[in-house]
Short mmCIF file of C-alpha atoms and ligand atoms in Angstrom, two decimals:
data_model
loop_
_atom_site.label_atom_id
_atom_site.label_comp_id
_atom_site.label_asym_id
_atom_site.label_seq_id
_atom_site.Cartn_x
_atom_site.Cartn_y
_atom_site.Cartn_z
CA MET A 1 -38.34 8.89 -2.95
CA ILE A 2 -41.08 11.13 -1.69
CA GLN A 3 -39.97 14.54 -0.48
CA ASP A 4 -40.52 13.87 3.23
CA GLY A 5 -37.95 11.08 3.23
CA SER A 6 -40.41 8.18 2.98
CA LEU A 7 -40.64 5.49 0.33
CA SER A 8 -44.28 4.70 0.96
CA GLY A 9 -45.72 8.19 1.23
CA GLU A 10 -46.33 7.60 4.93
CA ARG A 11 -44.72 10.52 6.68
CA PHE A 12 -41.54 9.73 8.64
CA ARG A 13 -41.92 11.45 11.97
CA PRO A 14 -39.39 10.29 14.55
CA ARG A 15 -40.12 11.00 18.22
CA PHE A 16 -38.00 12.97 20.63
CA ILE A 17 -37.77 13.62 24.36
CA ASP A 18 -36.60 17.00 25.65
CA LEU A 19 -34.90 16.90 29.06
CA PHE A 20 -34.58 20.33 30.77
CA CYS A 21 -37.05 21.62 28.17
CA GLY A 22 -37.60 25.13 29.59
CA ALA A 23 -40.21 27.01 27.54
CA GLY A 24 -39.38 24.75 24.58
CA LEU A 25 -37.21 26.75 22.17
CA LEU A 26 -35.04 23.75 21.30
CA SER A 27 -38.13 21.52 21.07
CA HIS A 28 -39.81 23.96 18.72
CA ALA A 29 -36.76 23.82 16.47
CA PHE A 30 -36.90 20.00 16.37
CA LYS A 31 -40.66 19.99 15.85
CA SER A 32 -40.34 22.46 12.99
CA VAL A 33 -38.21 20.01 10.97
CA GLY A 34 -40.66 17.14 11.38
CA LEU A 35 -39.86 15.39 14.68
CA ARG A 36 -42.67 14.73 17.16
CA PRO A 37 -42.28 15.69 20.82
CA ALA A 38 -43.11 12.63 22.95
CA LEU A 39 -42.17 13.98 26.38
CA ALA A 40 -40.63 17.17 27.71
CA ILE A 41 -39.70 17.73 31.32
CA ASP A 42 -38.57 20.60 33.47
CA LEU A 43 -38.82 21.57 37.14
CA ASP A 44 -40.11 25.06 36.35
CA LYS A 45 -43.94 25.12 36.39
CA LYS A 46 -44.25 28.33 34.40
CA ALA A 47 -41.84 27.13 31.73
CA ILE A 48 -43.91 23.94 31.42
CA GLN A 49 -47.07 26.02 31.07
CA SER A 50 -45.37 28.01 28.29
CA TYR A 51 -44.28 24.80 26.59
CA ARG A 52 -47.79 23.35 26.76
CA ASN A 53 -49.30 26.59 25.39
CA ASN A 54 -46.87 27.03 22.51
CA VAL A 55 -45.16 23.75 21.61
CA ALA A 56 -47.03 20.59 22.67
CA LYS A 57 -49.11 19.14 25.48
CA CYS A 58 -46.60 16.42 26.34
CA ALA A 59 -44.66 18.62 28.80
CA GLU A 60 -44.58 17.69 32.48
CA VAL A 61 -43.18 19.21 35.65
CA ALA A 62 -40.66 16.62 36.79
CA ASP A 63 -37.07 16.15 37.91
CA VAL A 64 -34.79 14.86 35.17
CA ARG A 65 -33.02 12.71 37.76
CA ALA A 66 -36.09 10.43 37.86
CA VAL A 67 -35.52 8.41 34.67
CA ARG A 68 -38.67 7.17 32.88
CA THR A 69 -38.68 3.76 31.28
CA ASP A 70 -42.32 3.71 30.15
CA ILE A 71 -41.63 5.63 26.95
CA SER A 72 -39.56 5.31 23.78
CA ALA A 73 -37.98 7.88 21.50
CA ASP A 74 -35.62 8.09 18.55
CA VAL A 75 -33.88 11.19 19.87
CA ILE A 76 -33.16 12.72 23.28
CA VAL A 77 -32.29 16.40 23.40
CA ALA A 78 -31.07 18.01 26.60
CA GLY A 79 -30.02 21.52 27.59
CA PRO A 80 -28.88 21.14 31.21
CA PRO A 81 -28.43 24.34 33.24
CA CYS A 82 -25.29 26.16 32.15
CA GLN A 83 -24.66 28.68 34.95
CA GLY A 84 -21.85 26.59 36.43
CA PHE A 85 -19.89 26.67 33.13
CA SER A 86 -20.81 30.05 31.75
CA THR A 87 -18.15 32.74 31.46
CA LEU A 88 -20.96 35.14 32.39
CA GLY A 89 -21.85 33.22 35.52
CA ARG A 90 -19.57 32.41 38.41
CA ARG A 91 -18.12 29.33 36.67
CA ASP A 92 -18.23 27.34 39.83
CA PRO A 93 -16.98 23.75 39.43
CA GLN A 94 -18.74 22.89 42.71
CA ASP A 95 -22.11 24.11 41.38
CA VAL A 96 -24.42 21.14 41.96
CA ARG A 97 -26.30 21.98 38.76
CA ASN A 98 -23.22 20.90 36.80
CA GLU A 99 -23.77 17.25 37.55
CA LEU A 100 -27.36 17.28 36.27
CA GLY A 101 -25.98 16.67 32.78
CA LEU A 102 -24.92 13.19 33.91
CA SER A 103 -28.59 12.18 34.19
CA VAL A 104 -28.71 12.27 30.39
CA LEU A 105 -26.49 9.14 30.39
CA GLU A 106 -29.04 7.34 32.56
CA TRP A 107 -31.79 8.22 30.09
CA THR A 108 -29.78 7.07 27.07
CA SER A 109 -28.86 3.85 28.88
CA ALA A 110 -32.52 3.20 29.75
CA LEU A 111 -34.15 4.22 26.45
CA ASN A 112 -31.42 3.61 23.88
CA PRO A 113 -32.34 6.45 21.50
CA LYS A 114 -30.68 6.59 18.09
CA ILE A 115 -29.33 10.12 18.62
CA VAL A 116 -28.72 12.27 21.66
CA VAL A 117 -28.02 16.02 21.51
CA ILE A 118 -26.67 17.85 24.56
CA GLU A 119 -26.56 21.63 24.32
CA ASN A 120 -24.57 23.87 26.62
CA VAL A 121 -22.22 26.85 26.74
CA PRO A 122 -18.76 26.30 25.19
CA GLY A 123 -17.22 26.41 28.70
CA PHE A 124 -18.90 23.07 29.40
CA LEU A 125 -16.36 21.42 27.07
CA GLN A 126 -13.54 22.31 29.47
CA SER A 127 -15.23 20.58 32.39
CA HIS A 128 -14.72 17.06 33.68
CA TRP A 129 -18.50 16.67 33.37
CA PHE A 130 -18.12 16.88 29.60
CA ASP A 131 -15.34 14.25 29.73
CA GLU A 132 -17.57 11.97 31.77
CA ILE A 133 -20.55 12.44 29.49
CA SER A 134 -18.66 11.91 26.24
CA GLN A 135 -16.85 8.85 27.66
CA GLY A 136 -20.19 7.53 28.91
CA LEU A 137 -21.79 7.96 25.49
CA LYS A 138 -18.89 6.19 23.78
CA PHE A 139 -19.14 3.38 26.32
CA GLN A 140 -22.83 3.02 25.44
CA GLY A 141 -21.89 2.64 21.78
CA TYR A 142 -22.52 6.16 20.49
CA GLU A 143 -20.28 7.82 17.92
CA THR A 144 -19.76 11.29 19.39
CA GLN A 145 -19.13 14.65 17.79
CA VAL A 146 -18.90 18.16 19.18
CA PHE A 147 -19.84 21.36 17.34
CA VAL A 148 -19.26 24.82 18.75
CA LEU A 149 -21.52 27.14 16.79
CA ASP A 150 -22.48 30.80 16.93
CA ALA A 151 -26.15 31.64 16.50
CA ILE A 152 -25.33 34.60 14.21
CA ASP A 153 -24.03 32.14 11.59
CA TYR A 154 -27.39 30.36 11.47
CA GLY A 155 -29.87 33.21 11.15
CA ALA A 156 -30.33 34.59 14.66
CA ALA A 157 -29.80 38.33 15.20
CA GLN A 158 -27.77 37.49 18.29
CA LYS A 159 -24.18 36.54 19.07
CA ARG A 160 -24.44 33.41 21.16
CA GLY A 161 -21.87 30.62 21.17
CA ARG A 162 -23.23 27.17 21.98
CA ALA A 163 -21.64 23.72 22.22
CA PHE A 164 -23.56 20.71 20.90
CA THR A 165 -22.38 17.28 21.98
CA ILE A 166 -23.98 14.72 19.73
CA GLY A 167 -24.02 10.97 20.16
CA SER A 168 -25.30 8.86 17.26
CA ARG A 169 -25.97 5.19 16.62
CA VAL A 170 -27.02 5.91 13.03
CA GLY A 171 -23.86 7.37 11.52
CA ARG A 172 -22.44 10.84 11.49
CA VAL A 173 -24.55 13.92 12.01
CA ASP A 174 -23.03 16.60 9.78
CA MET A 175 -22.14 20.01 11.09
CA PRO A 176 -24.74 22.48 9.82
CA THR A 177 -23.39 24.79 7.12
CA PRO A 178 -23.20 28.43 8.22
CA ARG A 179 -25.23 30.94 6.19
CA LYS A 180 -23.25 32.86 3.59
CA SER A 181 -25.29 36.03 3.89
CA ARG A 182 -24.53 38.80 6.39
CA PRO A 183 -25.70 38.26 9.98
CA ARG A 184 -29.19 39.48 10.82
CA THR A 185 -29.32 42.67 12.85
CA PHE A 186 -31.55 44.13 15.55
CA LYS A 187 -33.05 46.31 12.85
CA ASP A 188 -33.91 43.26 10.71
CA VAL A 189 -35.77 41.36 13.40
CA VAL A 190 -37.18 44.15 15.58
CA LEU A 191 -37.24 47.65 14.07
CA ASN A 192 -38.28 46.59 10.56
CA ARG A 193 -41.06 44.35 11.86
CA PRO A 194 -43.32 46.52 13.99
CA ILE A 195 -44.69 44.83 17.10
CA LYS A 196 -48.44 44.93 17.62
CA ALA A 197 -49.43 47.57 20.18
CA ASP A 198 -51.58 45.05 22.08
CA ASP A 199 -48.88 42.37 22.24
CA PRO A 200 -48.93 41.30 25.92
CA MET A 201 -45.19 40.64 25.77
CA HIS A 202 -44.26 44.08 24.49
CA VAL A 203 -43.60 45.26 28.04
CA TRP A 204 -40.52 46.36 29.95
CA PRO A 205 -39.84 47.52 33.51
CA THR A 206 -40.65 51.18 34.15
CA PRO A 207 -37.30 52.82 34.83
CA SER A 208 -36.67 54.56 38.15
CA ALA A 209 -35.99 58.32 38.00
CA LEU A 210 -32.23 57.61 38.26
CA ALA A 211 -32.32 54.94 35.54
CA MET A 212 -34.23 57.32 33.23
CA GLU A 213 -31.60 60.06 33.71
CA ARG A 214 -28.87 57.51 32.98
CA PHE A 215 -30.62 56.30 29.80
CA GLN A 216 -30.86 59.92 28.62
CA ALA A 217 -27.11 60.36 29.08
CA ILE A 218 -26.19 57.29 26.96
CA PRO A 219 -25.90 58.04 23.21
CA GLU A 220 -26.65 55.65 20.34
CA ARG A 221 -24.27 52.65 20.53
CA GLY A 222 -22.92 54.08 23.81
CA GLY A 223 -22.57 52.50 27.23
CA LYS A 224 -21.36 52.86 30.78
CA ARG A 225 -18.22 54.70 29.70
CA ASP A 226 -20.31 57.48 28.11
CA LEU A 227 -22.49 57.58 31.19
CA ILE A 228 -19.50 58.11 33.47
CA LEU A 229 -18.07 60.79 31.15
CA ASN A 230 -21.38 62.58 30.46
CA ARG A 231 -23.02 62.42 33.86
CA PRO A 232 -20.51 61.51 36.57
CA ASP A 233 -23.02 62.83 39.09
CA LEU A 234 -25.31 59.87 38.26
CA CYS A 235 -22.61 57.28 38.91
CA PRO A 236 -21.35 55.84 42.19
CA GLN A 237 -17.77 56.69 43.13
CA SER A 238 -16.72 53.07 42.53
CA TRP A 239 -17.44 53.45 38.77
CA HIS A 240 -15.14 56.44 38.26
CA GLY A 241 -11.96 54.39 38.15
CA LEU A 242 -13.50 52.10 35.50
CA ILE A 243 -13.60 54.53 32.57
CA GLY A 244 -10.83 52.80 30.66
CA GLU A 245 -12.35 49.34 31.06
CA ALA A 246 -14.32 48.01 28.14
CA THR A 247 -17.66 47.04 29.55
CA ASP A 248 -20.97 46.31 27.94
CA VAL A 249 -23.21 47.04 30.90
CA TRP A 250 -25.56 50.00 30.61
CA GLY A 251 -25.02 49.62 26.88
CA ARG A 252 -27.33 50.54 24.03
CA ILE A 253 -27.86 47.92 21.36
CA ASP A 254 -26.47 48.85 17.94
CA ALA A 255 -29.46 48.63 15.58
CA ASP A 256 -27.19 47.69 12.66
CA GLU A 257 -25.58 44.73 14.43
CA PRO A 258 -26.75 41.47 15.96
CA SER A 259 -27.28 41.83 19.71
CA ASN A 260 -25.01 40.39 22.37
CA THR A 261 -26.17 37.20 24.09
CA VAL A 262 -29.65 37.64 25.52
CA ARG A 263 -29.26 36.49 29.12
CA CYS A 264 -32.01 35.70 31.61
CA SER A 265 -31.37 39.12 33.18
CA PHE A 266 -31.94 41.18 30.03
CA LEU A 267 -34.56 43.35 31.75
CA ASN A 268 -31.78 44.79 33.91
CA PRO A 269 -29.58 47.42 32.17
CA SER A 270 -26.74 46.83 34.64
CA LYS A 271 -26.37 43.24 33.36
CA GLY A 272 -25.40 43.86 29.75
CA ARG A 273 -26.02 45.74 26.51
CA TYR A 274 -29.78 45.61 26.73
CA ILE A 275 -30.90 49.23 26.28
CA HIS A 276 -33.06 49.93 23.23
CA PRO A 277 -31.08 51.61 20.39
CA PHE A 278 -33.07 54.87 20.57
CA GLU A 279 -35.64 54.67 23.34
CA ASN A 280 -34.96 55.24 27.01
CA ARG A 281 -35.75 51.75 28.24
CA VAL A 282 -34.45 48.21 28.18
CA LEU A 283 -35.68 45.65 25.64
CA SER A 284 -39.25 44.49 25.94
CA LEU A 285 -39.94 40.79 26.50
CA ARG A 286 -41.11 40.54 22.87
CA GLU A 287 -37.93 42.16 21.57
CA GLY A 288 -35.84 39.70 23.61
CA ALA A 289 -38.00 36.87 22.26
CA ARG A 290 -37.49 38.07 18.66
CA LEU A 291 -33.70 37.99 19.17
CA GLN A 292 -34.12 34.33 20.17
CA GLY A 293 -36.22 33.64 17.07
CA ILE A 294 -39.41 32.99 19.07
CA PRO A 295 -42.55 33.45 16.93
CA ASP A 296 -44.81 36.38 17.85
CA SER A 297 -47.66 33.91 18.29
CA TRP A 298 -46.01 32.64 21.48
CA VAL A 299 -47.17 34.07 24.79
CA LEU A 300 -45.04 32.88 27.69
CA ALA A 301 -46.47 32.16 31.14
CA GLY A 302 -45.61 34.01 34.33
CA GLU A 303 -44.44 37.38 35.57
CA PRO A 304 -41.92 39.38 33.51
CA THR A 305 -38.79 38.21 35.37
CA PRO A 306 -39.56 34.46 35.00
CA ILE A 307 -40.57 35.07 31.38
CA ALA A 308 -37.23 36.78 30.73
CA ARG A 309 -35.58 33.70 32.27
CA GLN A 310 -37.48 31.35 29.93
CA ILE A 311 -36.36 33.48 26.97
CA GLY A 312 -32.73 33.89 28.05
CA ASN A 313 -32.40 30.19 28.94
CA GLY A 314 -33.42 29.00 25.50
CA VAL A 315 -31.49 27.92 22.44
CA PRO A 316 -31.97 30.49 19.64
CA ILE A 317 -34.53 28.79 17.43
CA PRO A 318 -32.66 29.31 14.11
CA LEU A 319 -29.57 27.67 15.64
CA GLY A 320 -31.62 24.82 17.11
CA ARG A 321 -33.28 24.32 13.73
CA ALA A 322 -29.90 24.10 11.95
CA ILE A 323 -28.88 21.23 14.28
CA ALA A 324 -32.31 19.62 14.11
CA LYS A 325 -32.17 19.50 10.30
CA GLU A 326 -28.89 17.57 10.40
CA VAL A 327 -30.28 15.18 13.01
CA MET A 328 -33.34 14.63 10.82
CA LYS A 329 -31.10 13.97 7.80
CA ALA A 330 -29.15 11.29 9.70
CA LEU A 331 -32.38 9.65 10.92
CA THR A 332 -33.91 9.77 7.44
CA ARG A 333 -30.80 8.22 5.91
CA GLU A 334 -31.02 5.33 8.37
CA HIS A 335 -34.79 5.01 7.91
CA MET A 336 -34.41 4.85 4.11
CA ALA A 337 -31.70 2.19 4.40
CA GLU A 338 -33.90 0.15 6.77
CA THR A 339 -36.99 0.55 4.58
CA SER A 340 -35.21 -0.42 1.36
CA TYR A 341 -33.64 -3.40 3.14
CA SER A 342 -37.04 -4.67 4.36
CA ALA A 343 -38.58 -4.01 0.91
CA ALA A 344 -35.84 -6.07 -0.74
CA ALA A 345 -36.06 -8.95 1.79
C1 SAM B 401 -30.85 26.08 29.85
S1 SAM B 401 -32.50 25.78 30.34
C2 SAM B 401 -33.13 24.82 28.99
C3 SAM B 401 -33.70 25.64 27.87
C4 SAM B 401 -34.35 24.84 26.75
N1 SAM B 401 -33.47 23.85 26.18
C5 SAM B 401 -34.86 25.75 25.63
O1 SAM B 401 -34.28 25.76 24.54
O2 SAM B 401 -35.86 26.47 25.85
C6 SAM B 401 -32.29 24.64 31.64
C7 SAM B 401 -33.59 24.20 32.32
O3 SAM B 401 -33.29 23.15 33.24
C8 SAM B 401 -34.30 23.17 34.22
N2 SAM B 401 -33.87 22.31 35.33
C9 SAM B 401 -32.89 22.54 36.24
N3 SAM B 401 -32.76 21.48 37.05
C10 SAM B 401 -33.66 20.54 36.65
C11 SAM B 401 -33.98 19.23 37.07
N4 SAM B 401 -33.34 18.66 38.10
N5 SAM B 401 -34.96 18.56 36.42
C12 SAM B 401 -35.62 19.12 35.39
N6 SAM B 401 -35.35 20.38 34.93
C13 SAM B 401 -34.38 21.08 35.55
C14 SAM B 401 -34.46 24.65 34.53
O4 SAM B 401 -35.72 24.90 35.13
C15 SAM B 401 -34.31 25.27 33.13
O5 SAM B 401 -35.57 25.51 32.55
#
């Protein structure tokens, strides 16, 4: 067998469609293990521009609810919006975005891919939408599996739990093996790899005078609690009763640890532990991108807030790649069996 999984030397390059593609982090992961993007769709024009600039030209602004039948693919990947299921969001079962995931079933029914991968937050698994989707996949003849994985176990310098619901017509897709080495840290992916001074994404919001005073009052690894204790005069009355509560907002990142989940709002210090370990500012867009495993060659389209959304919405690339490798293995196994069968016939 030739190393790329072919018998003939012709490279085996299955095609995939990415529904809800965003800026294309999950697509990049699949492309990096040898799959070819055939179509990627998202409603967000800037995310599509980013995808076209950095991943492939096949991305289109479109609504996933309009199923296409003029295309074929071996794999469908989909990362429907997760706000309705996220413990960080409002977790609203009535959120209309929750039902968007059901469109994936219409695509699988129309296009009959060999494998489908649906990525979401772990909270999705407790929803009736998950029950409907997994029942629907079984009904369509897919063997289904669910993996709940943390990005820190697969090479990202970020704690981020994600649920992957996988349907396969080509046998089991194995769970990716977690790395044995220690998790990567902020220092590993940001401080030890200096960012070019002219990097257009090494930008962050200029803090207001009040925000700057607050940053100065927060020590290394500290957070809102230190702020309330050190400078009560900078805090609204409503915070004073919260000293005992563990809270990560207005928190400095610990340089020797992986970061917390990089959310779409990581440019706002009141939304999480997003303050630089030593500097008096939040993360830059590039630093947020590094925590997601995005290559420095990528420049994302739009203003800073929409760019932060494209970054925070994505699947950490090392985690996506770990899943993509297993999907590629299952496809290659089936391809080899098919090829040897036709060779023998
Ligand atoms: C969680 S993000 C996907 C991130 C992507 N998988 C990645 O790794 O970069 C969800 C995306 O769904 C898109 N979206 C929401 N509703 C949509 C719809 N009806 N049709 C197409 N895209 C939609 C949003 O614009 C957002 O980019």
